[in-house]
PDB file of C-alpha atoms in Angstrom:
ATOM      1  CA  UNK L  73      79.453-153.408-103.676  1.00  0.00           C
ATOM      2  CA  UNK L  74      79.911-150.525-106.326  1.00  0.00           C
ATOM      3  CA  UNK L  75      82.240-150.881-109.439  1.00  0.00           C
ATOM      4  CA  UNK L  76      82.717-153.116-112.485  1.00  0.00           C
ATOM      5  CA  UNK L  77      83.452-156.633-111.702  1.00  0.00           C
ATOM      6  CA  UNK L  78      84.589-159.226-114.446  1.00  0.00           C
ATOM      7  CA  UNK L  79      83.697-162.482-113.444  1.00  0.00           C
ATOM      8  CA  UNK L  80      84.834-165.569-116.372  1.00  0.00           C
ATOM      9  CA  UNK L  81      83.028-168.349-115.704  1.00  0.00           C
ATOM     10  CA  UNK L  82      84.061-171.632-117.205  1.00  0.00           C
ATOM     11  CA  UNK L  83      81.705-174.520-117.978  1.00  0.00           C
ATOM     12  CA  UNK L  84      81.562-176.985-120.475  1.00  0.00           C
ATOM     13  CA  UNK L  85      77.401-176.141-120.767  1.00  0.00           C
ATOM     14  CA  UNK L  86      77.460-173.180-122.593  1.00  0.00           C
ATOM     15  CA  UNK L  87      72.732-172.602-121.923  1.00  0.00           C
ATOM     16  CA  UNK L  88      74.014-172.886-117.567  1.00  0.00           C
ATOM     17  CA  UNK L  89      76.611-170.890-118.325  1.00  0.00           C
ATOM     18  CA  UNK L  90      74.302-167.770-119.495  1.00  0.00           C
ATOM     19  CA  UNK L  91      71.951-168.610-116.967  1.00  0.00           C
ATOM     20  CA  UNK L  92      73.940-167.883-114.501  1.00  0.00           C
ATOM     21  CA  UNK L  93      74.719-165.344-116.149  1.00  0.00           C
ATOM     22  CA  UNK L  94      70.994-164.046-116.627  1.00  0.00           C
ATOM     23  CA  UNK L  95      70.427-164.497-112.483  1.00  0.00           C
ATOM     24  CA  UNK L  96      74.130-162.992-111.561  1.00  0.00           C
ATOM     25  CA  UNK L  97      73.992-159.026-113.664  1.00  0.00           C
ATOM     26  CA  UNK L  98      69.706-158.731-111.959  1.00  0.00           C
ATOM     27  CA  UNK L  99      71.365-160.371-108.263  1.00  0.00           C
ATOM     28  CA  UNK L 100      74.988-158.109-108.726  1.00  0.00           C
ATOM     29  CA  UNK L 101      74.868-155.232-107.911  1.00  0.00           C
ATOM     30  CA  UNK L 102      77.581-153.407-110.066  1.00  0.00           C
ATOM     31  CA  UNK L 103      78.329-153.020-113.247  1.00  0.00           C
ATOM     32  CA  UNK L 104      78.647-157.286-114.620  1.00  0.00           C
ATOM     33  CA  UNK L 105      80.192-157.933-116.985  1.00  0.00           C
ATOM     34  CA  UNK L 106      80.228-162.463-117.828  1.00  0.00           C
ATOM     35  CA  UNK L 107      82.844-163.744-120.153  1.00  0.00           C
ATOM     36  CA  UNK L 108      81.791-167.625-120.671  1.00  0.00           C
ATOM     37  CA  UNK L 109      84.257-170.256-121.611  1.00  0.00           C
ATOM     38  CA  UNK L 110      83.302-173.848-122.702  1.00  0.00           C
ATOM     39  CA  UNK L 111      86.950-174.870-122.421  1.00  0.00           C
ATOM     40  CA  UNK L 112      89.197-174.737-119.431  1.00  0.00           C
ATOM     41  CA  UNK L 113      92.600-174.748-121.366  1.00  0.00           C
ATOM     42  CA  UNK L 114      91.444-171.463-122.403  1.00  0.00           C
ATOM     43  CA  UNK L 115      91.423-170.109-118.615  1.00  0.00           C
ATOM     44  CA  UNK L 116      95.104-168.913-117.937  1.00  0.00           C
ATOM     45  CA  UNK L 117      94.400-167.389-121.837  1.00  0.00           C
ATOM     46  CA  UNK L 118      91.449-165.151-121.146  1.00  0.00           C
ATOM     47  CA  UNK L 119      93.107-164.014-118.049  1.00  0.00           C
ATOM     48  CA  UNK L 120      95.565-162.864-119.657  1.00  0.00           C
ATOM     49  CA  UNK L 121      94.562-160.753-121.863  1.00  0.00           C
ATOM     50  CA  UNK L 122      90.959-159.560-119.739  1.00  0.00           C
ATOM     51  CA  UNK L 123      91.248-157.520-116.449  1.00  0.00           C
ATOM     52  CA  UNK L 124      89.356-160.301-114.535  1.00  0.00           C
ATOM     53  CA  UNK L 125      88.189-160.320-110.954  1.00  0.00           C
ATOM     54  CA  UNK L 126      86.761-163.744-109.877  1.00  0.00           C
ATOM     55  CA  UNK L 127      86.691-167.088-111.973  1.00  0.00           C
ATOM     56  CA  UNK L 128      83.488-169.099-111.553  1.00  0.00           C
ATOM     57  CA  UNK L 129      84.511-172.350-112.163  1.00  0.00           C
ATOM     58  CA  UNK L 130      82.308-175.567-112.832  1.00  0.00           C
ATOM     59  CA  UNK L 131      84.104-178.852-110.792  1.00  0.00           C
ATOM     60  CA  UNK L 132      82.563-181.757-113.006  1.00  0.00           C
ATOM     61  CA  UNK L 133      83.308-181.146-116.236  1.00  0.00           C
ATOM     62  CA  UNK L 134      84.708-183.354-118.910  1.00  0.00           C
ATOM     63  CA  UNK L 135      88.190-184.209-119.898  1.00  0.00           C
ATOM     64  CA  UNK L 136      89.641-181.604-117.047  1.00  0.00           C
ATOM     65  CA  UNK L 137      87.447-180.660-114.090  1.00  0.00           C
ATOM     66  CA  UNK L 138      87.512-177.887-112.188  1.00  0.00           C
ATOM     67  CA  UNK L 139      89.985-179.008-109.398  1.00  0.00           C
ATOM     68  CA  UNK L 140      92.532-179.312-112.861  1.00  0.00           C
ATOM     69  CA  UNK L 141      91.591-175.839-113.388  1.00  0.00           C
ATOM     70  CA  UNK L 142      92.258-174.220-110.370  1.00  0.00           C
ATOM     71  CA  UNK L 143      95.554-175.359-109.845  1.00  0.00           C
ATOM     72  CA  UNK L 144      96.780-174.287-113.247  1.00  0.00           C
ATOM     73  CA  UNK L 145      95.480-170.495-112.262  1.00  0.00           C
ATOM     74  CA  UNK L 146      97.213-170.941-108.915  1.00  0.00           C
ATOM     75  CA  UNK L 147     100.732-171.264-110.583  1.00  0.00           C
ATOM     76  CA  UNK L 148     100.678-167.713-111.829  1.00  0.00           C
ATOM     77  CA  UNK L 149      97.098-166.211-110.321  1.00  0.00           C
ATOM     78  CA  UNK L 150      98.038-167.023-106.949  1.00  0.00           C
ATOM     79  CA  UNK L 151      95.567-164.702-105.146  1.00  0.00           C
ATOM     80  CA  UNK L 152      92.978-164.264-107.606  1.00  0.00           C
ATOM     81  CA  UNK L 153      89.103-165.330-106.328  1.00  0.00           C
ATOM     82  CA  UNK L 154      88.295-168.949-108.164  1.00  0.00           C
ATOM     83  CA  UNK L 155      84.703-170.137-106.957  1.00  0.00           C
ATOM     84  CA  UNK L 156      84.543-173.493-107.507  1.00  0.00           C
ATOM     85  CA  UNK L 157      80.699-175.187-108.060  1.00  0.00           C
ATOM     86  CA  UNK L 158      80.652-178.765-106.500  1.00  0.00           C
ATOM     87  CA  UNK L 159      77.389-181.004-106.299  1.00  0.00           C
ATOM     88  CA  UNK L 160      75.593-181.813-103.779  1.00  0.00           C
ATOM     89  CA  UNK L 161      77.966-183.450-101.223  1.00  0.00           C
ATOM     90  CA  UNK L 162      81.133-183.572-102.282  1.00  0.00           C
ATOM     91  CA  UNK L 163      83.623-182.743 -99.724  1.00  0.00           C
ATOM     92  CA  UNK L 164      85.804-184.781-100.524  1.00  0.00           C
ATOM     93  CA  UNK L 165      86.057-182.167-104.316  1.00  0.00           C
ATOM     94  CA  UNK L 166      85.827-179.554-101.448  1.00  0.00           C
ATOM     95  CA  UNK L 167      88.070-180.128 -98.907  1.00  0.00           C
ATOM     96  CA  UNK L 168      90.444-181.082-101.514  1.00  0.00           C
ATOM     97  CA  UNK L 169      89.770-177.361-103.280  1.00  0.00           C
ATOM     98  CA  UNK L 170      90.429-175.441 -99.841  1.00  0.00           C
ATOM     99  CA  UNK L 171      93.939-177.888 -99.977  1.00  0.00           C
ATOM    100  CA  UNK L 172      94.786-176.255-103.148  1.00  0.00           C
ATOM    101  CA  UNK L 173      93.899-172.748-102.319  1.00  0.00           C
ATOM    102  CA  UNK L 174      90.641-172.053-103.133  1.00  0.00           C
ATOM    103  CA  UNK L 175      88.562-169.063-102.716  1.00  0.00           C
ATOM    104  CA  UNK L 176      85.639-170.274-102.131  1.00  0.00           C
ATOM    105  CA  UNK L 177      83.142-172.896-102.995  1.00  0.00           C
ATOM    106  CA  UNK L 178      79.106-173.491-103.742  1.00  0.00           C
ATOM    107  CA  UNK L 179      77.014-176.048-104.547  1.00  0.00           C
ATOM    108  CA  UNK L 180      76.178-175.848-108.298  1.00  0.00           C
ATOM    109  CA  UNK L 181      72.957-172.819-107.896  1.00  0.00           C
ATOM    110  CA  UNK L 182      69.717-174.625-109.142  1.00  0.00           C
ATOM    111  CA  UNK L 183      67.241-171.363-107.603  1.00  0.00           C
ATOM    112  CA  UNK L 184      66.895-167.428-106.769  1.00  0.00           C
ATOM    113  CA  UNK L 185      67.863-168.242-103.248  1.00  0.00           C
ATOM    114  CA  UNK L 186      71.566-170.319-104.185  1.00  0.00           C
ATOM    115  CA  UNK L 187      72.255-167.477-106.449  1.00  0.00           C
ATOM    116  CA  UNK L 188      72.090-164.582-104.244  1.00  0.00           C
ATOM    117  CA  UNK L 189      74.712-166.615-101.899  1.00  0.00           C
ATOM    118  CA  UNK L 190      77.074-166.800-104.900  1.00  0.00           C
ATOM    119  CA  UNK L 191      76.095-163.978-106.174  1.00  0.00           C
ATOM    120  CA  UNK L 192      77.411-162.937-101.948  1.00  0.00           C
ATOM    121  CA  UNK L 193      80.391-165.087-101.695  1.00  0.00           C
ATOM    122  CA  UNK L 194      81.342-163.632-105.432  1.00  0.00           C
ATOM    123  CA  UNK L 195      80.271-159.815-104.517  1.00  0.00           C
ATOM    124  CA  UNK L 196      82.930-160.389-100.653  1.00  0.00           C
ATOM    125  CA  UNK L 197      85.567-161.598-103.110  1.00  0.00           C
ATOM    126  CA  UNK L 198      86.061-159.528-105.297  1.00  0.00           C
ATOM    127  CA  UNK L 199      86.306-156.964-102.341  1.00  0.00           C
ATOM    128  CA  UNK L 200      88.967-159.114-100.004  1.00  0.00           C
ATOM    129  CA  UNK L 201      90.749-159.441-104.034  1.00  0.00           C
ATOM    130  CA  UNK L 202      91.076-155.891-104.499  1.00  0.00           C
ATOM    131  CA  UNK L 203      91.799-155.108-100.820  1.00  0.00           C
ATOM    132  CA  UNK L 204      95.120-157.226-101.460  1.00  0.00           C
ATOM    133  CA  UNK L 205      96.227-156.137-104.505  1.00  0.00           C
ATOM    134  CA  UNK L 206      96.344-152.453-102.985  1.00  0.00           C
ATOM    135  CA  UNK L 207      98.098-153.283 -99.906  1.00  0.00           C
ATOM    136  CA  UNK L 208     100.735-155.067-102.763  1.00  0.00           C
ATOM    137  CA  UNK L 209     101.381-152.188-104.734  1.00  0.00           C
ATOM    138  CA  UNK L 210     101.507-149.935-101.868  1.00  0.00           C
ATOM    139  CA  UNK L 211     103.911-152.463-100.028  1.00  0.00           C
ATOM    140  CA  UNK L 212     106.029-152.099-103.330  1.00  0.00           C
ATOM    141  CA  UNK L 213     105.776-148.540-103.293  1.00  0.00           C
ATOM    142  CA  UNK L 214     107.208-148.249 -99.739  1.00  0.00           C
ATOM    143  CA  UNK L 215     110.171-151.360-100.121  1.00  0.00           C
ATOM    144  CA  UNK L 216     111.137-149.530-103.527  1.00  0.00           C
ATOM    145  CA  UNK L 217     111.382-146.142-101.690  1.00  0.00           C
ATOM    146  CA  UNK L 218     113.478-147.703 -99.071  1.00  0.00           C
ATOM    147  CA  UNK L 219     115.985-149.792-100.975  1.00  0.00           C
ATOM    148  CA  UNK L 220     116.617-145.967-102.791  1.00  0.00           C
ATOM    149  CA  UNK L 221     118.632-145.333 -98.842  1.00  0.00           C
ATOM    150  CA  UNK L 222     121.609-145.816 -99.080  1.00  0.00           C
ATOM    151  CA  UNK L 223     122.320-145.698 -95.123  1.00  0.00           C
ATOM    152  CA  UNK L 224     121.171-149.382 -93.676  1.00  0.00           C
ATOM    153  CA  UNK L 225     117.485-149.713 -92.844  1.00  0.00           C
ATOM    154  CA  UNK L 226     115.480-152.345 -91.586  1.00  0.00           C
ATOM    155  CA  UNK L 227     111.749-152.777 -90.883  1.00  0.00           C
ATOM    156  CA  UNK L 228     111.105-155.258 -87.253  1.00  0.00           C
ATOM    157  CA  UNK L 229     107.820-156.678 -85.982  1.00  0.00           C
ATOM    158  CA  UNK L 230     106.793-156.574 -82.778  1.00  0.00           C
ATOM    159  CA  UNK L 231     108.781-159.058 -82.226  1.00  0.00           C
ATOM    160  CA  UNK L 232     112.092-156.985 -83.000  1.00  0.00           C
ATOM    161  CA  UNK L 233     112.391-159.589 -85.643  1.00  0.00           C
ATOM    162  CA  UNK L 234     113.401-158.068 -88.747  1.00  0.00           C
ATOM    163  CA  UNK L 235     110.830-158.490 -91.414  1.00  0.00           C
ATOM    164  CA  UNK L 236     113.021-156.053 -94.187  1.00  0.00           C
ATOM    165  CA  UNK L 237     116.635-154.689 -94.454  1.00  0.00           C
ATOM    166  CA  UNK L 238     117.824-152.924 -97.276  1.00  0.00           C
ATOM    167  CA  UNK L 239     120.998-153.094 -99.387  1.00  0.00           C
ATOM    168  CA  UNK L 240     123.698-151.112 -96.916  1.00  0.00           C
ATOM    169  CA  UNK L 241     121.794-152.953 -93.631  1.00  0.00           C
ATOM    170  CA  UNK L 242     123.008-156.691 -95.495  1.00  0.00           C
ATOM    171  CA  UNK L 243     126.009-154.696 -95.446  1.00  0.00           C
ATOM    172  CA  UNK L 244     126.551-153.751 -92.223  1.00  0.00           C
ATOM    173  CA  UNK L 245     124.628-156.313 -90.701  1.00  0.00           C
ATOM    174  CA  UNK L 246     127.291-158.491 -92.807  1.00  0.00           C
ATOM    175  CA  UNK L 247     124.888-160.762 -93.718  1.00  0.00           C
ATOM    176  CA  UNK L 248     122.649-161.859 -96.457  1.00  0.00           C
ATOM    177  CA  UNK L 249     118.836-161.249 -96.133  1.00  0.00           C
ATOM    178  CA  UNK L 250     117.877-164.555 -96.783  1.00  0.00           C
ATOM    179  CA  UNK L 251     120.501-165.497 -93.073  1.00  0.00           C
ATOM    180  CA  UNK L 252     118.903-161.831 -91.332  1.00  0.00           C
ATOM    181  CA  UNK L 253     115.254-162.203 -92.178  1.00  0.00           C
ATOM    182  CA  UNK L 254     113.361-163.302 -89.289  1.00  0.00           C
ATOM    183  CA  UNK L 255     116.575-163.300 -87.076  1.00  0.00           C
ATOM    184  CA  UNK L 256     116.013-160.736 -83.690  1.00  0.00           C
ATOM    185  CA  UNK L 257     117.426-157.275 -84.145  1.00  0.00           C
ATOM    186  CA  UNK L 258     118.922-158.056 -79.784  1.00  0.00           C
ATOM    187  CA  UNK L 259     121.257-160.639 -81.506  1.00  0.00           C
ATOM    188  CA  UNK L 260     123.477-158.409 -83.291  1.00  0.00           C
ATOM    189  CA  UNK L 261     123.710-155.838 -79.881  1.00  0.00           C
ATOM    190  CA  UNK L 262     126.506-155.876 -77.217  1.00  0.00           C
ATOM    191  CA  UNK L 263     124.429-157.808 -74.107  1.00  0.00           C
ATOM    192  CA  UNK L 264     122.366-155.029 -72.093  1.00  0.00           C
ATOM    193  CA  UNK L 265     121.944-152.498 -74.552  1.00  0.00           C
ATOM    194  CA  UNK L 266     120.165-149.922 -74.459  1.00  0.00           C
ATOM    195  CA  UNK L 267     119.050-149.601 -77.723  1.00  0.00           C
ATOM    196  CA  UNK L 268     116.528-152.747 -77.650  1.00  0.00           C
ATOM    197  CA  UNK L 269     114.656-150.443 -74.533  1.00  0.00           C
ATOM    198  CA  UNK L 270     114.897-147.519 -76.584  1.00  0.00           C
ATOM    199  CA  UNK L 271     112.788-149.729 -79.539  1.00  0.00           C
ATOM    200  CA  UNK L 272     110.077-151.055 -77.053  1.00  0.00           C
ATOM    201  CA  UNK L 273     109.886-147.738 -75.845  1.00  0.00           C
ATOM    202  CA  UNK L 274     108.626-146.884 -79.598  1.00  0.00           C
ATOM    203  CA  UNK L 275     106.644-149.994 -80.250  1.00  0.00           C
ATOM    204  CA  UNK L 276     105.276-149.158 -76.121  1.00  0.00           C
ATOM    205  CA  UNK L 277     104.506-145.274 -77.140  1.00  0.00           C
ATOM    206  CA  UNK L 278     104.506-144.793 -80.781  1.00  0.00           C
ATOM    207  CA  UNK L 279     106.370-142.191 -81.014  1.00  0.00           C
ATOM    208  CA  UNK L 280     110.204-141.087 -82.785  1.00  0.00           C
ATOM    209  CA  UNK L 281     112.863-142.005 -81.025  1.00  0.00           C
ATOM    210  CA  UNK L 282     116.653-140.416 -81.410  1.00  0.00           C
ATOM    211  CA  UNK L 283     119.220-142.856 -80.008  1.00  0.00           C
ATOM    212  CA  UNK L 284     122.404-143.644 -79.889  1.00  0.00           C
ATOM    213  CA  UNK L 285     123.894-147.921 -79.481  1.00  0.00           C
ATOM    214  CA  UNK L 286     126.709-149.783 -80.381  1.00  0.00           C
ATOM    215  CA  UNK L 287     126.573-152.796 -82.275  1.00  0.00           C
ATOM    216  CA  UNK L 288     128.724-156.322 -81.946  1.00  0.00           C
ATOM    217  CA  UNK L 289     131.275-155.741 -84.710  1.00  0.00           C
ATOM    218  CA  UNK L 290     130.767-151.877 -84.509  1.00  0.00           C
ATOM    219  CA  UNK L 291     133.307-150.283 -82.249  1.00  0.00           C
ATOM    220  CA  UNK L 292     131.779-146.318 -82.344  1.00  0.00           C
ATOM    221  CA  UNK L 293     128.229-146.036 -81.801  1.00  0.00           C
ATOM    222  CA  UNK L 294     126.539-145.189 -84.598  1.00  0.00           C
ATOM    223  CA  UNK L 295     122.568-142.443 -84.096  1.00  0.00           C
ATOM    224  CA  UNK L 296     119.210-143.846 -85.007  1.00  0.00           C
ATOM    225  CA  UNK L 297     116.356-143.100 -85.816  1.00  0.00           C
ATOM    226  CA  UNK L 298     113.273-145.383 -84.888  1.00  0.00           C
ATOM    227  CA  UNK L 299     110.628-145.142 -86.449  1.00  0.00           C
ATOM    228  CA  UNK L 300     106.442-146.714 -85.346  1.00  0.00           C
ATOM    229  CA  UNK L 301     103.880-147.850 -88.153  1.00  0.00           C
ATOM    230  CA  UNK L 302     101.720-149.409 -86.057  1.00  0.00           C
ATOM    231  CA  UNK L 303     102.803-152.513 -85.760  1.00  0.00           C
ATOM    232  CA  UNK L 304     105.529-152.285 -87.103  1.00  0.00           C
ATOM    233  CA  UNK L 305     109.115-149.585 -86.862  1.00  0.00           C
ATOM    234  CA  UNK L 306     111.342-147.963 -89.408  1.00  0.00           C
ATOM    235  CA  UNK L 307     114.891-148.192 -88.035  1.00  0.00           C
ATOM    236  CA  UNK L 308     117.317-146.140 -89.778  1.00  0.00           C
ATOM    237  CA  UNK L 309     121.177-146.635 -88.871  1.00  0.00           C
ATOM    238  CA  UNK L 310     123.280-143.442 -89.266  1.00  0.00           C
ATOM    239  CA  UNK L 311     126.390-143.739 -90.124  1.00  0.00           C
ATOM    240  CA  UNK L 312     129.613-141.886 -88.255  1.00  0.00           C
ATOM    241  CA  UNK L 313     130.281-139.713 -91.333  1.00  0.00           C
ATOM    242  CA  UNK L 314     127.006-138.946 -92.384  1.00  0.00           C
ATOM    243  CA  UNK L 315     125.045-137.695 -89.046  1.00  0.00           C
ATOM    244  CA  UNK L 316     121.817-135.877 -89.752  1.00  0.00           C
ATOM    245  CA  UNK L 317     120.644-136.720 -93.113  1.00  0.00           C
ATOM    246  CA  UNK L 318     120.610-139.608 -94.719  1.00  0.00           C
ATOM    247  CA  UNK L 319     121.349-140.087 -98.491  1.00  0.00           C
ATOM    248  CA  UNK L 320     119.242-141.402-101.465  1.00  0.00           C
ATOM    249  CA  UNK L 321     119.972-143.243-104.468  1.00  0.00           C
TER     250      UNK L 321
END
């Protein structure tokens, strides 16, 4: 793994934290920056002011244990990698940590082999975190673009259930996003609608399709553009007065 990694190490024993920092800097093939705190109450403040990629936190600390720190972090940072260092054979703590959304848990290292395992777990967690963060950023960009389209626009999954709809689609289908998300789009089509077959054909053939179709509440046919994109469909419904173009606000 390449690139800079910033670790926040939470441990009430500063000497042990310094030792861990030394070992990990030798093991991890990246530019490693370690922030050490012996005060668990500082964790969210440090995250806010630093670009932390992963938290490594000891479980056994006085007053506030590692599970308390995990709970605090997960309230504001649900996907930030959090590795809990547990004592030998502490399955009950590990089980509770999993329930609370820990990324990983590792027996507190005491030798080079265990440090290598911890280094590997950190790198893997950071890779997944950065990938997920990029995916979320791209999804926000995609949704911001879709929100600007004035015509009704939907995305459907492979079961033809609605996974996204813009404001135009909410108005067109006469419902709120809360009531429409997850609903099958065929419920809004007349029985034996040819449009359902075209939607499935677009999925099967992975090709853009121009179709005509009516909806239950509409007396006119609409021109519909169906765009397959991996495991979803993007469906643009052109209003009768806007055939051939789609306005963007």
